[in-house]
PDB file of C-alpha atoms in Angstrom:
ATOM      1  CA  UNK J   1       1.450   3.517  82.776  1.00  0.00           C
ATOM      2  CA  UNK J   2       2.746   3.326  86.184  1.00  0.00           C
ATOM      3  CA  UNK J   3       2.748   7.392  86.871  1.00  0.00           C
ATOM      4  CA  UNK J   4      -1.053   7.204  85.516  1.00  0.00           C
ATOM      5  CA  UNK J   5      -1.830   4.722  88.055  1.00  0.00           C
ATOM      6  CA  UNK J   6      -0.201   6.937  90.531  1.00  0.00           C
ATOM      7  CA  UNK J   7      -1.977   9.849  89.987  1.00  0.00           C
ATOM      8  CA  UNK J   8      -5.182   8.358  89.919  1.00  0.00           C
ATOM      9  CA  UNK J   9      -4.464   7.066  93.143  1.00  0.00           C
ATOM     10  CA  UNK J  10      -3.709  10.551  94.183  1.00  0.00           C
ATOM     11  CA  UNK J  11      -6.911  11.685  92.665  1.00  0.00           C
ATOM     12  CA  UNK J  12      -9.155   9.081  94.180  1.00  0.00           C
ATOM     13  CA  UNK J  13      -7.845  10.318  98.120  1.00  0.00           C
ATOM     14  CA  UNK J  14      -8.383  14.144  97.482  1.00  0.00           C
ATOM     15  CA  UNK J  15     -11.985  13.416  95.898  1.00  0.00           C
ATOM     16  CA  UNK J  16     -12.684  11.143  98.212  1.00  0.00           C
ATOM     17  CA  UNK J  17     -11.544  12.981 101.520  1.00  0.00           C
ATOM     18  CA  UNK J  18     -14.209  13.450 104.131  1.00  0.00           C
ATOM     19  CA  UNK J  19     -16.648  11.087 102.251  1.00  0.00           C
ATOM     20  CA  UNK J  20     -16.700   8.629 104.552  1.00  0.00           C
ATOM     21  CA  UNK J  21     -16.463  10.319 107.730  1.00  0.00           C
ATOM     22  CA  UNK J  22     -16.406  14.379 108.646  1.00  0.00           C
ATOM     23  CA  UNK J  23     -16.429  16.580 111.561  1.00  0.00           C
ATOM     24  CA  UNK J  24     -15.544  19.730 110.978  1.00  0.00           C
ATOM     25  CA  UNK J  25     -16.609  23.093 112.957  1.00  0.00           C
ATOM     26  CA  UNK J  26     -16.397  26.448 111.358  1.00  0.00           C
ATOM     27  CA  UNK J  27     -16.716  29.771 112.272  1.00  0.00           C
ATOM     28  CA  UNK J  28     -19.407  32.215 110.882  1.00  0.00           C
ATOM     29  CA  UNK J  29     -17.910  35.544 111.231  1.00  0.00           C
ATOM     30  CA  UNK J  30     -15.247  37.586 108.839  1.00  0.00           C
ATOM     31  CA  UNK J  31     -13.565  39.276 111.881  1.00  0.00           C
ATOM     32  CA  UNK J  32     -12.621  36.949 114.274  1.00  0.00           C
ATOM     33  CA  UNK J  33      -9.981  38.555 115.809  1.00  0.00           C
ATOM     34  CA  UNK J  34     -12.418  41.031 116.976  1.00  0.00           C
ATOM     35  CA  UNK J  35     -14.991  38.656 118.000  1.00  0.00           C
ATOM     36  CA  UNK J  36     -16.108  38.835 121.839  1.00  0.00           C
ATOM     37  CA  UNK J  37     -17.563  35.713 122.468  1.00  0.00           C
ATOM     38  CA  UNK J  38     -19.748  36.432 125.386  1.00  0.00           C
ATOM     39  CA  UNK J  39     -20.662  34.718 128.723  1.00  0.00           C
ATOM     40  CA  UNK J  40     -23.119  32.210 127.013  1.00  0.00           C
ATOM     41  CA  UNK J  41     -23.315  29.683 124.523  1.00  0.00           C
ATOM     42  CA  UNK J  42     -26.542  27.888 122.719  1.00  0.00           C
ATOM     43  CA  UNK J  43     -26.850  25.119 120.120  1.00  0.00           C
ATOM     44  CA  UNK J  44     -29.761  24.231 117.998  1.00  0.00           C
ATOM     45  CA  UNK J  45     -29.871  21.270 115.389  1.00  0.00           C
ATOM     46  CA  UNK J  46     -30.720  19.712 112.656  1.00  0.00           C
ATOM     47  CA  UNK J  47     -30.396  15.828 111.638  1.00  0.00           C
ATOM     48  CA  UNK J  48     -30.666  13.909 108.159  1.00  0.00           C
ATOM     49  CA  UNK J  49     -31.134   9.826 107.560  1.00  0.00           C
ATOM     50  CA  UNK J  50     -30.630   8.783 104.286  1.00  0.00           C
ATOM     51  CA  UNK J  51     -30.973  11.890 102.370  1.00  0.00           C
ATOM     52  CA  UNK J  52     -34.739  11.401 102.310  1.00  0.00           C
ATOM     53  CA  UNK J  53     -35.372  12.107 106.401  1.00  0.00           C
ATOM     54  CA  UNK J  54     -34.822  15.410 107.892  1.00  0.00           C
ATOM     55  CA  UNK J  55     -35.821  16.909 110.868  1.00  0.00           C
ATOM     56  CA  UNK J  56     -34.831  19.823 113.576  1.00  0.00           C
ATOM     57  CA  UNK J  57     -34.355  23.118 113.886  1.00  0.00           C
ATOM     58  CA  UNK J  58     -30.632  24.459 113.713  1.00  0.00           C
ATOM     59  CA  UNK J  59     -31.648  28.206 112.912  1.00  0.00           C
ATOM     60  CA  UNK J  60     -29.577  31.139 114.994  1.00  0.00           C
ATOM     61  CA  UNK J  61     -32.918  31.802 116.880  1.00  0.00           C
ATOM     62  CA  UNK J  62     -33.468  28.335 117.981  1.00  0.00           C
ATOM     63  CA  UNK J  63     -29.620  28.470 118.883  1.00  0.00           C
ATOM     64  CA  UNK J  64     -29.710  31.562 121.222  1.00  0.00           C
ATOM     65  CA  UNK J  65     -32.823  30.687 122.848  1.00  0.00           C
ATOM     66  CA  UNK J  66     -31.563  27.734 123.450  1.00  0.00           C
ATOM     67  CA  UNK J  67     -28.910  28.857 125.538  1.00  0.00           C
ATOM     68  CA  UNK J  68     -30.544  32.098 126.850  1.00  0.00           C
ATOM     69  CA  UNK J  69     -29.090  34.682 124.835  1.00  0.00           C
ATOM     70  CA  UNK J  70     -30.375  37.755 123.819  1.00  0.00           C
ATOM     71  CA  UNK J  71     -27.643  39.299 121.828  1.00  0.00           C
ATOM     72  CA  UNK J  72     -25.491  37.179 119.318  1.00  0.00           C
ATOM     73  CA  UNK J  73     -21.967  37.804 119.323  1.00  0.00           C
ATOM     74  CA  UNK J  74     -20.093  35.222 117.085  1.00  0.00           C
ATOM     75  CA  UNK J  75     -21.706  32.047 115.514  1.00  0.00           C
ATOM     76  CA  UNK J  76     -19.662  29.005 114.301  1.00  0.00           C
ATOM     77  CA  UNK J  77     -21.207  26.049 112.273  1.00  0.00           C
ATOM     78  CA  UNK J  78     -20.663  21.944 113.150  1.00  0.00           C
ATOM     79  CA  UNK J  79     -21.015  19.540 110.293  1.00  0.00           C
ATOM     80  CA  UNK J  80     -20.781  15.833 110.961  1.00  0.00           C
ATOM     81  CA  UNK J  81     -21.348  13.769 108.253  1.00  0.00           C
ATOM     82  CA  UNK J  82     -21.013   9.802 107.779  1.00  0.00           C
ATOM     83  CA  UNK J  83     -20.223   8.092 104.884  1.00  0.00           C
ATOM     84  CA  UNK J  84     -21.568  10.163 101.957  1.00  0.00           C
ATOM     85  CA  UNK J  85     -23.925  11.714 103.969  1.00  0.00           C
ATOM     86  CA  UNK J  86     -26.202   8.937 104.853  1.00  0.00           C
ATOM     87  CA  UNK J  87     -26.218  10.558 108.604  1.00  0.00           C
ATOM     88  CA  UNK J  88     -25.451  14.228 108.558  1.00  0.00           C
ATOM     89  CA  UNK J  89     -26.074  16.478 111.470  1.00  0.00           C
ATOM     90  CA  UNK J  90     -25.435  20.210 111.238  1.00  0.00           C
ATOM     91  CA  UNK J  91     -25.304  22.548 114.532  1.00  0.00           C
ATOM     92  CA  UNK J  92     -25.336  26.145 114.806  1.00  0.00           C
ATOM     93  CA  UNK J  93     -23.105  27.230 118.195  1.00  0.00           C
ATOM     94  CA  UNK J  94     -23.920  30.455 119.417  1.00  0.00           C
ATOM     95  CA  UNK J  95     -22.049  33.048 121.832  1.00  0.00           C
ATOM     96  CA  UNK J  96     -23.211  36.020 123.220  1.00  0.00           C
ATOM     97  CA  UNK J  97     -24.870  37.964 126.460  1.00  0.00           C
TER      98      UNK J  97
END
């Protein structure tokens, strides 16, 4: 009874992981290690309230003209969400020339 308890414990954390608060950035490209970033960067982005409220733009167009950029090098992707998503935000980071 007491290694049942255990593991459920252990179960409950690795669901729950991330649930109540996330940041987490992550890159969009296979080949990193070949990936020339470039001498600019842009961010667009998009927001969510509640699951039922979203708004923005946080396409890879909006992102590069955003910061000027007219050829896209490497993109990466933000997430940041708080407590089961009730407030999410996602950003697209851009690099290039």
């Amino acid at each position: 009874m007491k290694a049942l308890l255990i593991i459920l414990c252990i179960l409950c954390i690795f669901v729950t992981s991330g649930c109540f608060y996330a940041h987490i950035v992550t890159p969009l490209d296979r080949n990193v290690d070949k990936t020339v970033l470039g001498q600019k960067t842009g961010a667009a982005e998009s927001k969510s309230i509640l699951w039922a409220v979203a708004w923005g733009d946080a396409g890879t167009a909006a992102a590069a003209k955003n910061g000027g950029i007219t050829t896209v090098n490497h993109m990466d992707h933000e997430l940041y969400s708080v407590f089961f998503g009730i407030y999410t935000k996602s950003t697209t980071i851009v690099y290039g020339d």
